[in-house]
Amino acid sequence: MAAGASAPEAESDPAGTGFGLTRAHGWVLLAAALGWLFDAMDQRLFILARTPAIRDLTAGADPAALPTLAGWATALFIAGWATGGLVFGLVGDRRGRVRTMALTILMYSVFTGLSGLARSWPEFAAYRFLCGMGIGGEYAAGVALVAETMPARFRALALGMVQAASSLGAILGSAASLWIGPQAKIGGWEGWRLLFFLGVIPSVLLVLIRLRVPEPDRWLKARDEARPGRELGDVRAIFHDPVLRRRSVIGMTLGVVGQIGLWSIGLYTPELVRDVVFAEHRRELAVQADTLDDLAVAWASRTGGDADSRLAHWKAEADRHVGRGTLLQDVGSFFGAPFCTWIAIRFGRRQAFATAYAMAMASVWLVFGGMTRGADAVWMLPLLGFCTCGIFGVIVVYLPELYPTRLRATGMGFCYNIARYLTAAAPILLGRLAVASGGYSRAALVMSLVYVLGLAVVPLAPETRGRPLPE
């Protein structure tokens, strides 16, 4: 295997694709896609297991506090993601994309598995922070690797494929929850713990990465040509250069809008569906109850049945609705991200961003404002997934095009991960709004106004369609 993987326009094309692809390109694309696939699987497992895990780890706590605690768990996960993206963005520029990918995949695999062994809320939160660091670092290294390795005319499509792989990972996570219910108990183990144990699987990627994937020639060249004033991973250069500084502010803003929409709205669909199922049964019984446990007691007093068995039945029903709904939501995202990538390729990056933000806001108002039955999840959540994840099919193409090779992972890490720090506060806000407004529906509608900010910033973004990567 050659020391590096290059991307010249005139490269041979043994596969006959018309893009100038070689076997080395295939290994790079496979490794990056699998890395992001397993990243997304971990995220989905966390989203599905978040509330059941916190409920078990804070037994005896006020049920009304669960939305706030779930918000804090999500915020710490995102903060870890942001920290890892910044730290490993620098490492990726200075030490190489491939080496950084291997380290970060190992990191998020280990701490996902440890999340399943947590015995307290602080321990669980700490593992999620450290797992987030690995995921954030892997994304920046993987995207930079693909952007720098692929032939120019295939670059945007390849990056869109990497983003689409994340939807496959989320689908795997949702499918696993149908097999192992987060609220179930199997062999003496809580279901959410078993789901986290599945997160150790990505560590097998290390073998593939170390044996088959070379560093890109662009990075090797930048490393060899590094000199004072043009160091690899020099974050100060982003702020000293007025062009890069402006691009970074715009990229960060575009990213924070998409991430708030995803992490503070789109990924709260399990809680939405559980709220809806609870409200559905409460309407059927026509009683006042604040929790599903209280509702089971009311049902038992009315029918003479066993409250515990009825509660288990309702939880299993909610898990089925959530698992099917989120799986279909992930199927929708699988098509939504490539759709917006296609718009970016065909009509330009600005048009793609504007389309993505507009359809995301419309879908949030439809789903969070209109879901009344658990069964609605099977058609509403795929639409939500398609619309809210389309943004990331543009972001993954756009950010690498803003920075030169010596600063690419650092710049992407800055944009995407400063945005994540800002995003980290949003789930806490959503949790507080949910408590104040009586549920996640109204809170999400308020949070969706963030998409207006995205639409306002789009005209300021530099159009990069058809331009080569900056050297």
PDB file of N, CA, C and O in Angstrom, residues 200-223:
ATOM      1  N   VAL A 200     -19.667  -1.347  21.990  1.00  0.00           N
ATOM      2  CA  VAL A 200     -18.253  -1.742  21.963  1.00  0.00           C
ATOM      3  C   VAL A 200     -17.865  -2.274  20.583  1.00  0.00           C
ATOM      4  O   VAL A 200     -16.683  -2.294  20.223  1.00  0.00           O
ATOM      5  N   ILE A 201     -18.838  -2.668  19.786  1.00  0.00           N
ATOM      6  CA  ILE A 201     -18.581  -3.291  18.483  1.00  0.00           C
ATOM      7  C   ILE A 201     -17.672  -2.452  17.573  1.00  0.00           C
ATOM      8  O   ILE A 201     -16.805  -3.012  16.891  1.00  0.00           O
ATOM      9  N   PRO A 202     -17.811  -1.115  17.533  1.00  0.00           N
ATOM     10  CA  PRO A 202     -16.978  -0.340  16.596  1.00  0.00           C
ATOM     11  C   PRO A 202     -15.479  -0.496  16.768  1.00  0.00           C
ATOM     12  O   PRO A 202     -14.718  -0.175  15.846  1.00  0.00           O
ATOM     13  N   SER A 203     -15.029  -0.975  17.915  1.00  0.00           N
ATOM     14  CA  SER A 203     -13.585  -1.100  18.135  1.00  0.00           C
ATOM     15  C   SER A 203     -12.921  -2.015  17.108  1.00  0.00           C
ATOM     16  O   SER A 203     -11.712  -1.909  16.868  1.00  0.00           O
ATOM     17  N   VAL A 204     -13.706  -2.906  16.466  1.00  0.00           N
ATOM     18  CA  VAL A 204     -13.116  -3.781  15.450  1.00  0.00           C
ATOM     19  C   VAL A 204     -12.653  -2.980  14.233  1.00  0.00           C
ATOM     20  O   VAL A 204     -11.837  -3.454  13.434  1.00  0.00           O
ATOM     21  N   LEU A 205     -13.167  -1.743  14.091  1.00  0.00           N
ATOM     22  CA  LEU A 205     -12.749  -0.889  12.971  1.00  0.00           C
ATOM     23  C   LEU A 205     -11.271  -0.538  13.043  1.00  0.00           C
ATOM     24  O   LEU A 205     -10.661  -0.197  12.018  1.00  0.00           O
ATOM     25  N   LEU A 206     -10.712  -0.586  14.228  1.00  0.00           N
ATOM     26  CA  LEU A 206      -9.302  -0.212  14.379  1.00  0.00           C
ATOM     27  C   LEU A 206      -8.407  -1.059  13.481  1.00  0.00           C
ATOM     28  O   LEU A 206      -7.428  -0.562  12.915  1.00  0.00           O
ATOM     29  N   VAL A 207      -8.735  -2.341  13.353  1.00  0.00           N
ATOM     30  CA  VAL A 207      -7.925  -3.236  12.523  1.00  0.00           C
ATOM     31  C   VAL A 207      -7.969  -2.786  11.071  1.00  0.00           C
ATOM     32  O   VAL A 207      -6.944  -2.679  10.387  1.00  0.00           O
ATOM     33  N   LEU A 208      -9.175  -2.491  10.574  1.00  0.00           N
ATOM     34  CA  LEU A 208      -9.341  -2.029   9.192  1.00  0.00           C
ATOM     35  C   LEU A 208      -8.565  -0.741   8.946  1.00  0.00           C
ATOM     36  O   LEU A 208      -7.844  -0.610   7.951  1.00  0.00           O
ATOM     37  N   ILE A 209      -8.697   0.195   9.871  1.00  0.00           N
ATOM     38  CA  ILE A 209      -8.064   1.502   9.684  1.00  0.00           C
ATOM     39  C   ILE A 209      -6.542   1.394   9.673  1.00  0.00           C
ATOM     40  O   ILE A 209      -5.859   1.964   8.812  1.00  0.00           O
ATOM     41  N   ARG A 210      -6.001   0.644  10.615  1.00  0.00           N
ATOM     42  CA  ARG A 210      -4.549   0.570  10.714  1.00  0.00           C
ATOM     43  C   ARG A 210      -3.903  -0.209   9.566  1.00  0.00           C
ATOM     44  O   ARG A 210      -2.782   0.081   9.160  1.00  0.00           O
ATOM     45  N   LEU A 211      -4.623  -1.194   9.024  1.00  0.00           N
ATOM     46  CA  LEU A 211      -4.035  -2.040   7.990  1.00  0.00           C
ATOM     47  C   LEU A 211      -4.277  -1.533   6.578  1.00  0.00           C
ATOM     48  O   LEU A 211      -3.468  -1.778   5.681  1.00  0.00           O
ATOM     49  N   ARG A 212      -5.390  -0.852   6.338  1.00  0.00           N
ATOM     50  CA  ARG A 212      -5.805  -0.569   4.970  1.00  0.00           C
ATOM     51  C   ARG A 212      -5.860   0.899   4.565  1.00  0.00           C
ATOM     52  O   ARG A 212      -5.871   1.205   3.380  1.00  0.00           O
ATOM     53  N   VAL A 213      -5.927   1.798   5.520  1.00  0.00           N
ATOM     54  CA  VAL A 213      -6.197   3.196   5.179  1.00  0.00           C
ATOM     55  C   VAL A 213      -4.927   4.037   5.313  1.00  0.00           C
ATOM     56  O   VAL A 213      -4.353   4.131   6.399  1.00  0.00           O
ATOM     57  N   PRO A 214      -4.489   4.670   4.228  1.00  0.00           N
ATOM     58  CA  PRO A 214      -3.291   5.520   4.279  1.00  0.00           C
ATOM     59  C   PRO A 214      -3.650   6.969   4.589  1.00  0.00           C
ATOM     60  O   PRO A 214      -4.793   7.390   4.448  1.00  0.00           O
ATOM     61  N   GLU A 215      -2.662   7.733   5.000  1.00  0.00           N
ATOM     62  CA  GLU A 215      -2.853   9.171   5.148  1.00  0.00           C
ATOM     63  C   GLU A 215      -2.985   9.810   3.762  1.00  0.00           C
ATOM     64  O   GLU A 215      -2.359   9.355   2.804  1.00  0.00           O
ATOM     65  N   PRO A 216      -3.810  10.859   3.621  1.00  0.00           N
ATOM     66  CA  PRO A 216      -3.955  11.513   2.314  1.00  0.00           C
ATOM     67  C   PRO A 216      -2.693  12.257   1.905  1.00  0.00           C
ATOM     68  O   PRO A 216      -1.993  12.838   2.743  1.00  0.00           O
ATOM     69  N   ASP A 217      -2.406  12.255   0.593  1.00  0.00           N
ATOM     70  CA  ASP A 217      -1.232  12.953   0.077  1.00  0.00           C
ATOM     71  C   ASP A 217      -1.269  14.445   0.393  1.00  0.00           C
ATOM     72  O   ASP A 217      -0.233  15.071   0.611  1.00  0.00           O
ATOM     73  N   ARG A 218      -2.477  15.028   0.382  1.00  0.00           N
ATOM     74  CA  ARG A 218      -2.591  16.463   0.686  1.00  0.00           C
ATOM     75  C   ARG A 218      -2.016  16.759   2.075  1.00  0.00           C
ATOM     76  O   ARG A 218      -1.307  17.741   2.270  1.00  0.00           O
ATOM     77  N   TRP A 219      -2.370  15.907   3.055  1.00  0.00           N
ATOM     78  CA  TRP A 219      -1.883  16.145   4.411  1.00  0.00           C
ATOM     79  C   TRP A 219      -0.386  15.888   4.491  1.00  0.00           C
ATOM     80  O   TRP A 219       0.352  16.648   5.141  1.00  0.00           O
ATOM     81  N   LEU A 220       0.105  14.824   3.843  1.00  0.00           N
ATOM     82  CA  LEU A 220       1.534  14.535   3.862  1.00  0.00           C
ATOM     83  C   LEU A 220       2.334  15.687   3.262  1.00  0.00           C
ATOM     84  O   LEU A 220       3.394  16.071   3.773  1.00  0.00           O
ATOM     85  N   LYS A 221       1.799  16.262   2.185  1.00  0.00           N
ATOM     86  CA  LYS A 221       2.477  17.401   1.557  1.00  0.00           C
ATOM     87  C   LYS A 221       2.481  18.608   2.484  1.00  0.00           C
ATOM     88  O   LYS A 221       3.502  19.298   2.638  1.00  0.00           O
ATOM     89  N   ALA A 222       1.326  18.879   3.113  1.00  0.00           N
ATOM     90  CA  ALA A 222       1.241  20.020   4.033  1.00  0.00           C
ATOM     91  C   ALA A 222       2.189  19.839   5.212  1.00  0.00           C
ATOM     92  O   ALA A 222       2.820  20.789   5.673  1.00  0.00           O
ATOM     93  N   ARG A 223       2.314  18.602   5.694  1.00  0.00           N
ATOM     94  CA  ARG A 223       3.231  18.332   6.801  1.00  0.00           C
ATOM     95  C   ARG A 223       4.671  18.592   6.381  1.00  0.00           C
ATOM     96  O   ARG A 223       5.454  19.205   7.123  1.00  0.00           O
TER      97      ARG A 223
END
